[in-house]
mmCIF file of N, CA, C and O in Angstrom:
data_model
loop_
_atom_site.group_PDB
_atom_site.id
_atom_site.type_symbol
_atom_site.label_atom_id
_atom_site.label_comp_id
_atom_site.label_asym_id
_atom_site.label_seq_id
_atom_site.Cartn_x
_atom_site.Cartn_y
_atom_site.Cartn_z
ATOM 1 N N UNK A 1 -224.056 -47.779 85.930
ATOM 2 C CA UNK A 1 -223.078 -46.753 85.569
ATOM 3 C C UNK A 1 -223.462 -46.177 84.203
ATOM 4 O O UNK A 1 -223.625 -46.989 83.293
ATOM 5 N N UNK A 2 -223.633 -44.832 83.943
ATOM 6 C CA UNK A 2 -223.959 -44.099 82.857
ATOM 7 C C UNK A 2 -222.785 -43.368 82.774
ATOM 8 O O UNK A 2 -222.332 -42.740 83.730
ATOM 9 N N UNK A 3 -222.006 -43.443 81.124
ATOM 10 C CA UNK A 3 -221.175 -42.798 80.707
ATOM 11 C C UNK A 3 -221.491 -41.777 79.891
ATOM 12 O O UNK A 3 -222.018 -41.908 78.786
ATOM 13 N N UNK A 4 -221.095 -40.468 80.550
ATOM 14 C CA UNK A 4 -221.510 -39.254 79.775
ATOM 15 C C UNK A 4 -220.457 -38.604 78.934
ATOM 16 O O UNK A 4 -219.283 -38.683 79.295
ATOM 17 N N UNK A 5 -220.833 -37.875 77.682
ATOM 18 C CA UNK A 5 -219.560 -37.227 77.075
ATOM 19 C C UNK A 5 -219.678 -35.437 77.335
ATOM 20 O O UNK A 5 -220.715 -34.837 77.615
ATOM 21 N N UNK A 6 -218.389 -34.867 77.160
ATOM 22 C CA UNK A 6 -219.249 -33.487 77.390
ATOM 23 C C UNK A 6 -217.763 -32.591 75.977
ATOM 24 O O UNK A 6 -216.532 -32.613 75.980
ATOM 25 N N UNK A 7 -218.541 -32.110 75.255
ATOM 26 C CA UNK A 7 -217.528 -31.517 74.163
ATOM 27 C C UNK A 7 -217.528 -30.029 74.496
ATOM 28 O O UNK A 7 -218.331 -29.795 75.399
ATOM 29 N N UNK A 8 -216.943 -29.049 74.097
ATOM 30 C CA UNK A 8 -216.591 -28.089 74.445
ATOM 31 C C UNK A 8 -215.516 -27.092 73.781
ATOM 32 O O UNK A 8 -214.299 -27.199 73.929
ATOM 33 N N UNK A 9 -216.388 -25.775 72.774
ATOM 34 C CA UNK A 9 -215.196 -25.224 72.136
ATOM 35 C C UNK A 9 -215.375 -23.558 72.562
ATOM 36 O O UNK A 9 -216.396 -23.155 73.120
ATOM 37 N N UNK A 10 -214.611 -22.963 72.328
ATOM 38 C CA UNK A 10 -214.951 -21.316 73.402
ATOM 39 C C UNK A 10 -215.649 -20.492 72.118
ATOM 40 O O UNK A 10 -216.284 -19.475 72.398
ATOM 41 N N UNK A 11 -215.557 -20.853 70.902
ATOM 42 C CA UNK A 11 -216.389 -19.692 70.076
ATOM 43 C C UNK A 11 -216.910 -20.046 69.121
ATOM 44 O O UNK A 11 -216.303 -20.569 68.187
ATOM 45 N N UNK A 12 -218.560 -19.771 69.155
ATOM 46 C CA UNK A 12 -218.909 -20.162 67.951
ATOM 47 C C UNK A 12 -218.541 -20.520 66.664
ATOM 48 O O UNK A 12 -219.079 -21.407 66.001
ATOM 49 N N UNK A 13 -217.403 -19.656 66.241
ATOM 50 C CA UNK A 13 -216.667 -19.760 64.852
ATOM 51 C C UNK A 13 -215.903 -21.237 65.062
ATOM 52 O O UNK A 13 -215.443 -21.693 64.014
ATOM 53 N N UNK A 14 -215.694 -22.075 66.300
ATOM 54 C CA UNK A 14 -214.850 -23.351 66.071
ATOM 55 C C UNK A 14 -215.784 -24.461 66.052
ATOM 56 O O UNK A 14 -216.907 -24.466 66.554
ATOM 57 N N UNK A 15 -215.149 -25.502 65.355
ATOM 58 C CA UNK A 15 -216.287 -26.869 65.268
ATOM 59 C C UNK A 15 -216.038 -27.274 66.383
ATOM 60 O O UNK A 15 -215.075 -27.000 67.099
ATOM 61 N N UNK A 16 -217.483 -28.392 66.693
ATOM 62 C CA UNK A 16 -217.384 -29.251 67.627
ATOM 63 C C UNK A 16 -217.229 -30.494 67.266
ATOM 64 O O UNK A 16 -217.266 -31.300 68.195
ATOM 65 N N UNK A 17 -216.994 -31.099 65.744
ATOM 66 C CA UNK A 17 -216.874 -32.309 65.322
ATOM 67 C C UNK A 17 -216.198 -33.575 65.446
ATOM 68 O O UNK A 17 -216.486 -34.770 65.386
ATOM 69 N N UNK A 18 -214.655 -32.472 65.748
ATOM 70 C CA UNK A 18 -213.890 -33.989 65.942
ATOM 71 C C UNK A 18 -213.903 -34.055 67.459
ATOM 72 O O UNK A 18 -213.293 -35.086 67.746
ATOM 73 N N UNK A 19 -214.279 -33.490 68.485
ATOM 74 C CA UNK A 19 -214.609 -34.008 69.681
ATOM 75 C C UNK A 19 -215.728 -35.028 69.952
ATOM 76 O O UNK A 19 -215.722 -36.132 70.497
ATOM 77 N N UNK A 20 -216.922 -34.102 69.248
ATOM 78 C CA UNK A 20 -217.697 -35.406 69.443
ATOM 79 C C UNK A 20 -217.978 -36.686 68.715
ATOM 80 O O UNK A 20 -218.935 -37.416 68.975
ATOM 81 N N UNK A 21 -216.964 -36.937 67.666
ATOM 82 C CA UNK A 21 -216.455 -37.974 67.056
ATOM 83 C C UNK A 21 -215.820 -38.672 68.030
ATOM 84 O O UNK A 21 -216.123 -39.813 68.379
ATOM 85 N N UNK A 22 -214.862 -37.945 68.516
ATOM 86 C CA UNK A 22 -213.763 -39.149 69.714
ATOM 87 C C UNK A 22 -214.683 -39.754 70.681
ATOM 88 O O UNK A 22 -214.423 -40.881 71.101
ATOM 89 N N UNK A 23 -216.102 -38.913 71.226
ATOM 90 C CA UNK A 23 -216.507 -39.283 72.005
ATOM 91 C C UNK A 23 -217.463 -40.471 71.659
ATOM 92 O O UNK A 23 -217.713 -41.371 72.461
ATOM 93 N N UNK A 24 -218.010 -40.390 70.309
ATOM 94 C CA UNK A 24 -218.959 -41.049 70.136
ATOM 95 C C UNK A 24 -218.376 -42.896 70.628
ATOM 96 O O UNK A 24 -218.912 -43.877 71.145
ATOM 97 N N UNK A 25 -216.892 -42.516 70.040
ATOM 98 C CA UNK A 25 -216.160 -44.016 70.230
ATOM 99 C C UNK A 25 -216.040 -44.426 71.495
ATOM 100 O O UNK A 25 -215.266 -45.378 71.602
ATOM 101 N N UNK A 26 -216.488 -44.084 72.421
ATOM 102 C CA UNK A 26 -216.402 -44.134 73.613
ATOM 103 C C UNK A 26 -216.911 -44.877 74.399
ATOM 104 O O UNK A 26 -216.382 -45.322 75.418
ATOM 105 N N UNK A 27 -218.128 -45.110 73.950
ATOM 106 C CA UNK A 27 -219.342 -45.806 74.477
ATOM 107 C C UNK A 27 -220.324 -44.918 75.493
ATOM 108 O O UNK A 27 -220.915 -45.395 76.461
ATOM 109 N N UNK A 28 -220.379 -43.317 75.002
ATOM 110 C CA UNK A 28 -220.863 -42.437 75.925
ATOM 111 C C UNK A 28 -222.504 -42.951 75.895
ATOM 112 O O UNK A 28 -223.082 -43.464 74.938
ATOM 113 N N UNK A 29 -222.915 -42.727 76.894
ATOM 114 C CA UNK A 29 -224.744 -43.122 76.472
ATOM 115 C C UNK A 29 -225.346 -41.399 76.525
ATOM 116 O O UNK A 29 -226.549 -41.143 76.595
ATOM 117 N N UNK A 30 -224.389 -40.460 76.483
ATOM 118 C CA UNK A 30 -225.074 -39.189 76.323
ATOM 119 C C UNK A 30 -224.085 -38.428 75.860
ATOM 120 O O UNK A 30 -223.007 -38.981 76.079
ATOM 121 N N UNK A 31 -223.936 -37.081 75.144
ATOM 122 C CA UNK A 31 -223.036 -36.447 74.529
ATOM 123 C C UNK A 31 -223.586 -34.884 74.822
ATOM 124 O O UNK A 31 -224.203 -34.378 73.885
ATOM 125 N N UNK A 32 -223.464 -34.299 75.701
ATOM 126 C CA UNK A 32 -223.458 -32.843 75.777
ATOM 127 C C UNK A 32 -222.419 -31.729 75.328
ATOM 128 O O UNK A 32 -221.394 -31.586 75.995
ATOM 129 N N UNK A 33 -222.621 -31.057 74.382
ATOM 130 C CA UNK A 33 -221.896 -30.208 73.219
ATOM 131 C C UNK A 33 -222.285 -28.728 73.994
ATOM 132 O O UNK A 33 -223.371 -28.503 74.529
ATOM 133 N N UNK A 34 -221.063 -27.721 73.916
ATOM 134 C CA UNK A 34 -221.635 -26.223 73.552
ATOM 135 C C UNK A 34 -220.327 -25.376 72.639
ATOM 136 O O UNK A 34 -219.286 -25.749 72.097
ATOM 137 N N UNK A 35 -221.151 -23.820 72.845
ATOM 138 C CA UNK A 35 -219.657 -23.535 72.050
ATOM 139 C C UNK A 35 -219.908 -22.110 73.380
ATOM 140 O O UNK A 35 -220.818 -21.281 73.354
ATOM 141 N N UNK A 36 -218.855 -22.209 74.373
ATOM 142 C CA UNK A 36 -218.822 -21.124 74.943
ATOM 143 C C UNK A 36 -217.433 -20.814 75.830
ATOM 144 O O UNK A 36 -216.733 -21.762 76.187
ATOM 145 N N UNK A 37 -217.118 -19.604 76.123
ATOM 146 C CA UNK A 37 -215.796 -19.526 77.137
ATOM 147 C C UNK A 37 -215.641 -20.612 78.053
ATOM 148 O O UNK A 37 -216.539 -20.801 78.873
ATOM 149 N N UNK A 38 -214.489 -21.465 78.036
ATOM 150 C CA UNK A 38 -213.952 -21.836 79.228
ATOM 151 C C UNK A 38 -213.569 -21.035 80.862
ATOM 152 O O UNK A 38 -213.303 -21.458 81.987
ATOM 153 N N UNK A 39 -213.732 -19.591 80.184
ATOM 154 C CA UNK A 39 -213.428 -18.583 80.920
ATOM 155 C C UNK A 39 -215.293 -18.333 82.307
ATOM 156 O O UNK A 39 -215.502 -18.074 83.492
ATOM 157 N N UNK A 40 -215.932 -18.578 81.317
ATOM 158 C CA UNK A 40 -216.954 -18.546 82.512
ATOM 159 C C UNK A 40 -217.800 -19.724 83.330
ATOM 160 O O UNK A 40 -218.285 -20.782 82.929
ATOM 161 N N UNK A 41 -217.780 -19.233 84.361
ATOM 162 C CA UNK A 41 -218.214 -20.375 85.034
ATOM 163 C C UNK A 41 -219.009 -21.249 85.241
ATOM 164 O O UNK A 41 -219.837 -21.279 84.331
ATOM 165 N N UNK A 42 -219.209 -22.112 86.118
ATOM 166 C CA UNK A 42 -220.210 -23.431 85.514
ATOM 167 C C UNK A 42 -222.077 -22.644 85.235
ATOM 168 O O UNK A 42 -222.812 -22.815 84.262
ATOM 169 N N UNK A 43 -222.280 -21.987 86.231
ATOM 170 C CA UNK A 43 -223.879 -21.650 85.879
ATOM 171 C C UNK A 43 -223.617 -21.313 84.174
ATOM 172 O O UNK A 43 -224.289 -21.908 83.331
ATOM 173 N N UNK A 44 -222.580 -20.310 83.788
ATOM 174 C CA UNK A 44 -223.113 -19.966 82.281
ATOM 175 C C UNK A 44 -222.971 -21.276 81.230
ATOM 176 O O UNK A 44 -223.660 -21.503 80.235
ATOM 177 N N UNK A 45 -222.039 -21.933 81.686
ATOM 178 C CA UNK A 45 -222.279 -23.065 81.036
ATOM 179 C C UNK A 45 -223.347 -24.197 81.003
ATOM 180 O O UNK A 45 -223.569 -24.896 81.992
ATOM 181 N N UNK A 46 -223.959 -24.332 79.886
ATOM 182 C CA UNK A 46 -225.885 -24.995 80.407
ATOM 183 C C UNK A 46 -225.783 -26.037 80.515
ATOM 184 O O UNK A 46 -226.257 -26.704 81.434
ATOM 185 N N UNK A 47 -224.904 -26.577 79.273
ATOM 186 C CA UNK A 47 -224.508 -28.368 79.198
ATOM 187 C C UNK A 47 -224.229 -28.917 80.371
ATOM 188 O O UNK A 47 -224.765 -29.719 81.135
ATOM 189 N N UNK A 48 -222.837 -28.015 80.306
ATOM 190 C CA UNK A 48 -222.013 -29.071 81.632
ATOM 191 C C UNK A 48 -222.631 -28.340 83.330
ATOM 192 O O UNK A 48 -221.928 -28.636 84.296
ATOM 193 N N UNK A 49 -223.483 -27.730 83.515
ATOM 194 C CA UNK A 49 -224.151 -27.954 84.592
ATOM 195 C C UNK A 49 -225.422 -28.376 84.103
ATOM 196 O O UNK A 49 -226.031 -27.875 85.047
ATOM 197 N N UNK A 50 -226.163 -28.788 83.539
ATOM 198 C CA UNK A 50 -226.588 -30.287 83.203
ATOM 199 C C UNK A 50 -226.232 -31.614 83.318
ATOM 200 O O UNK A 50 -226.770 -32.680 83.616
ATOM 201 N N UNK A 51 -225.086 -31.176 82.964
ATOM 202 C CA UNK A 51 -224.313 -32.769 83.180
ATOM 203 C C UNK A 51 -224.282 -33.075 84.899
ATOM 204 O O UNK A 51 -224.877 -33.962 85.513
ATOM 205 N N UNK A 52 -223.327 -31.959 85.446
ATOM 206 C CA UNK A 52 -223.346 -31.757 86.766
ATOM 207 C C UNK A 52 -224.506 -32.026 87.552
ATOM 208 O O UNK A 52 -224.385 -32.322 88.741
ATOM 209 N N UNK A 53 -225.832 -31.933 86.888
ATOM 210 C CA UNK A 53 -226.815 -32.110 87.851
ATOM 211 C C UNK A 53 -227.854 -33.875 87.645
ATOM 212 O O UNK A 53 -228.810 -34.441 88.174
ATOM 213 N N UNK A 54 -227.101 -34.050 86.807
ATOM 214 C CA UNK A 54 -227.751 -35.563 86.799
ATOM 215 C C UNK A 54 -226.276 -36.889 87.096
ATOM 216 O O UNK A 54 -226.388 -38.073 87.415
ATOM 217 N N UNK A 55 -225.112 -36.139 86.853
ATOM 218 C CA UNK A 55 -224.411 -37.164 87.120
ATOM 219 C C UNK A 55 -224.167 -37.678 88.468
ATOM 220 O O UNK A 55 -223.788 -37.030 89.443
ATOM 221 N N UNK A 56 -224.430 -38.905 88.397
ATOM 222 C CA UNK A 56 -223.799 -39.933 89.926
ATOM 223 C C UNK A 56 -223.125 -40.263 90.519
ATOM 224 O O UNK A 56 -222.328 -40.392 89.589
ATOM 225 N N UNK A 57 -222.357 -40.716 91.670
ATOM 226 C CA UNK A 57 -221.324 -41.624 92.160
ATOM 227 C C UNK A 57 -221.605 -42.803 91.160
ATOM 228 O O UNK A 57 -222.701 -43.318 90.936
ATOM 229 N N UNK A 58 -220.211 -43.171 90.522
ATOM 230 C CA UNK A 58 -220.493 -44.465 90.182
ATOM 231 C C UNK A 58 -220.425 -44.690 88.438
ATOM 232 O O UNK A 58 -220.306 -45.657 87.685
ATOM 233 N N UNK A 59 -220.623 -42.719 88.240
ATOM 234 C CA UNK A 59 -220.994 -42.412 86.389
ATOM 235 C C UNK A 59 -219.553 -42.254 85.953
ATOM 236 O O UNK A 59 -218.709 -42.049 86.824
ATOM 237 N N UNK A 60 -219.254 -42.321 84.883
ATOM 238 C CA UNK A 60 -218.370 -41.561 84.374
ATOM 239 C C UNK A 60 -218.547 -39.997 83.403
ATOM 240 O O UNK A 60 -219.657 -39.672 82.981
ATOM 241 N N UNK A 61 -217.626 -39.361 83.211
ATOM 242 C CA UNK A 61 -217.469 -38.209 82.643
ATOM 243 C C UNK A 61 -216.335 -38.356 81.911
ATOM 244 O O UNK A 61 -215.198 -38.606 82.310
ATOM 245 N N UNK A 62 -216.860 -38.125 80.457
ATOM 246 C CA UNK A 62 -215.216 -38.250 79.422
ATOM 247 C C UNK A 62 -215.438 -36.989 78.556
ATOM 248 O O UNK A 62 -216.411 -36.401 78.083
ATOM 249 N N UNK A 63 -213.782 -36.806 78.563
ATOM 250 C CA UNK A 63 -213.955 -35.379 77.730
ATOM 251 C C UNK A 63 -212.226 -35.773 76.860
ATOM 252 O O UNK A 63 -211.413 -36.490 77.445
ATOM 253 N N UNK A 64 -211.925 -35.187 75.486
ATOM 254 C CA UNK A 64 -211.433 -35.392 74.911
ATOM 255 C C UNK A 64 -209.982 -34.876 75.443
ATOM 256 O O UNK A 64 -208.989 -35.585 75.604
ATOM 257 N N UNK A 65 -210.068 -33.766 75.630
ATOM 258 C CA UNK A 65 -208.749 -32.825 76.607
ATOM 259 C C UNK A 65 -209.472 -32.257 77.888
ATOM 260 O O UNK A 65 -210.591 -31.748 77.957
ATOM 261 N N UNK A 66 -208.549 -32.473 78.879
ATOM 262 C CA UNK A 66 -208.851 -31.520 80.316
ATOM 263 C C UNK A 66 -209.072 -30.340 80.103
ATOM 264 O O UNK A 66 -209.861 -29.745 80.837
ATOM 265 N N UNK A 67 -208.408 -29.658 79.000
ATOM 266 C CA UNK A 67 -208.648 -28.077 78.998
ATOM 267 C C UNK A 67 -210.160 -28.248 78.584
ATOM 268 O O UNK A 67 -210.688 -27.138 78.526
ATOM 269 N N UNK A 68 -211.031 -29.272 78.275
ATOM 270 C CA UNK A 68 -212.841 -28.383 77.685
ATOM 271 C C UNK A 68 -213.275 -28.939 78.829
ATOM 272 O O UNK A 68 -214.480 -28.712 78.940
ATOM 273 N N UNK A 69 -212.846 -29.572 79.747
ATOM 274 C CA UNK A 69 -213.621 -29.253 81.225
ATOM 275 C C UNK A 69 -213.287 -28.117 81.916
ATOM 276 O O UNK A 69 -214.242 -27.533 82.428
ATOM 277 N N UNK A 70 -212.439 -27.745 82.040
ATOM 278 C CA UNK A 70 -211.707 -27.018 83.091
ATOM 279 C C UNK A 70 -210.270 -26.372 82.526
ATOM 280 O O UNK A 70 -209.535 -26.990 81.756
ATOM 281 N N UNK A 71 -209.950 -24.852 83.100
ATOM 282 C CA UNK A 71 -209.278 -24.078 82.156
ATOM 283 C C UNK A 71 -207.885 -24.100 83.647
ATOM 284 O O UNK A 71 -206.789 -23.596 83.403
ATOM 285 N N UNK A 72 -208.141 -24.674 84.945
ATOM 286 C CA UNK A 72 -206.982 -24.802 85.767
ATOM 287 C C UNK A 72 -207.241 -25.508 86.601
ATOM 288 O O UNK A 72 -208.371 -25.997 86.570
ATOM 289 N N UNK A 73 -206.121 -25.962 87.960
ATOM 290 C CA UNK A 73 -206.470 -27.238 88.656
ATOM 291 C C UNK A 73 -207.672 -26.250 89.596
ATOM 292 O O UNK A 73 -208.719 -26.869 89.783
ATOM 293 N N UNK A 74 -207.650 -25.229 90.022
ATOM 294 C CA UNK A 74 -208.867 -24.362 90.750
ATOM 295 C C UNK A 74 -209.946 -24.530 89.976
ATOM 296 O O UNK A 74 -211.065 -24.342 90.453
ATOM 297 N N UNK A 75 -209.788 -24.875 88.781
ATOM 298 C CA UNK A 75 -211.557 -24.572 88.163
ATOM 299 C C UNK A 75 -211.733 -26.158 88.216
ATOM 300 O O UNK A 75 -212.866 -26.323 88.668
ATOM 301 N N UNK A 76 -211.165 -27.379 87.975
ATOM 302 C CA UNK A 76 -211.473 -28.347 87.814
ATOM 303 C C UNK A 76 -211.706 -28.681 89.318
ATOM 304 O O UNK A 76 -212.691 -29.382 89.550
ATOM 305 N N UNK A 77 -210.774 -28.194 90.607
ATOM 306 C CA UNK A 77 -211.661 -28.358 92.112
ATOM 307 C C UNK A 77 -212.817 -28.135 92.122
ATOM 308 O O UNK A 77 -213.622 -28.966 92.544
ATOM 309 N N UNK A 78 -213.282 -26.580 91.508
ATOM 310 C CA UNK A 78 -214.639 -26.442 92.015
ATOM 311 C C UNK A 78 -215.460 -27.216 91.377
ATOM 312 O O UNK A 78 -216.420 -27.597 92.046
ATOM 313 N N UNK A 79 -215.377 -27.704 89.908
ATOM 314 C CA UNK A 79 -216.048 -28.627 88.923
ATOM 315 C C UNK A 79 -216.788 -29.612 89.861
ATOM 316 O O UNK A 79 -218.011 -29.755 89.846
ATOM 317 N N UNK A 80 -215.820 -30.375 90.795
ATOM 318 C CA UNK A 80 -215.443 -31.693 91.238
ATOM 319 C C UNK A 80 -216.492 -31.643 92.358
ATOM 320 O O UNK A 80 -217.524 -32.272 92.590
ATOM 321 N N UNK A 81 -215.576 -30.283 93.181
ATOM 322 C CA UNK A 81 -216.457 -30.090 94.653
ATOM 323 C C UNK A 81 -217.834 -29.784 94.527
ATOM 324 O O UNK A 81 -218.382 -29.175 95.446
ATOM 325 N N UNK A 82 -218.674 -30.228 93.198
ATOM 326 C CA UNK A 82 -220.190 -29.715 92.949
ATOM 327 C C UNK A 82 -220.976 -30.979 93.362
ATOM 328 O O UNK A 82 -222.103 -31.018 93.856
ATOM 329 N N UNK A 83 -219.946 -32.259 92.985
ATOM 330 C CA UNK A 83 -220.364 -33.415 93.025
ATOM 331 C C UNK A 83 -220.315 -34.238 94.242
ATOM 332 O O UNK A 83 -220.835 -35.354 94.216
ATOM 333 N N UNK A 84 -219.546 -33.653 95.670
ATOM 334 C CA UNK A 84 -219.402 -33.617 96.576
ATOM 335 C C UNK A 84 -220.518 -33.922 97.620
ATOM 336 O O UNK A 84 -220.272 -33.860 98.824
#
């Protein structure tokens, strides 16, 4: 089991620090950071379809708030249904 972290802020002008602080405590064995819209979808996002493409049955995925995965329960379905 590989625990991944994934941080996430929508505009350059915001830090990513104290997320990936929470995460570090985590015991993540990887930490994928960006700074981009929640508003667009997974291809524009590089990290977290990165993440998406190496994670396993079996891995975990931790994120500090649900909103920097996913901006509704429709976007966090399709998130999900990638891993399917």
């Amino acid at each position: 089991m590989t625990i991944y972290g994934y941080a996430r802020v929508s505009t350059t002008e915001q830090d990513l620090e104290i997320q990936q602080e929470a995460l570090t405590g985590t015991e993540c064995t990887s930490i994928k950071a960006e700074k981009i819209s929640g508003t667009l979808g997974t291809q524009e996002r590089e990290q977290l379809r990165t993440l998406l493409e190496y994670i396993q049955e079996g891995d975990v995925l931790v994120v500090t708030r649900i909103d920097r995965l996913a901006r509704s329960i429709a976007d966090l379905q399709q998130i999900i249904g990638t891993q399917g």
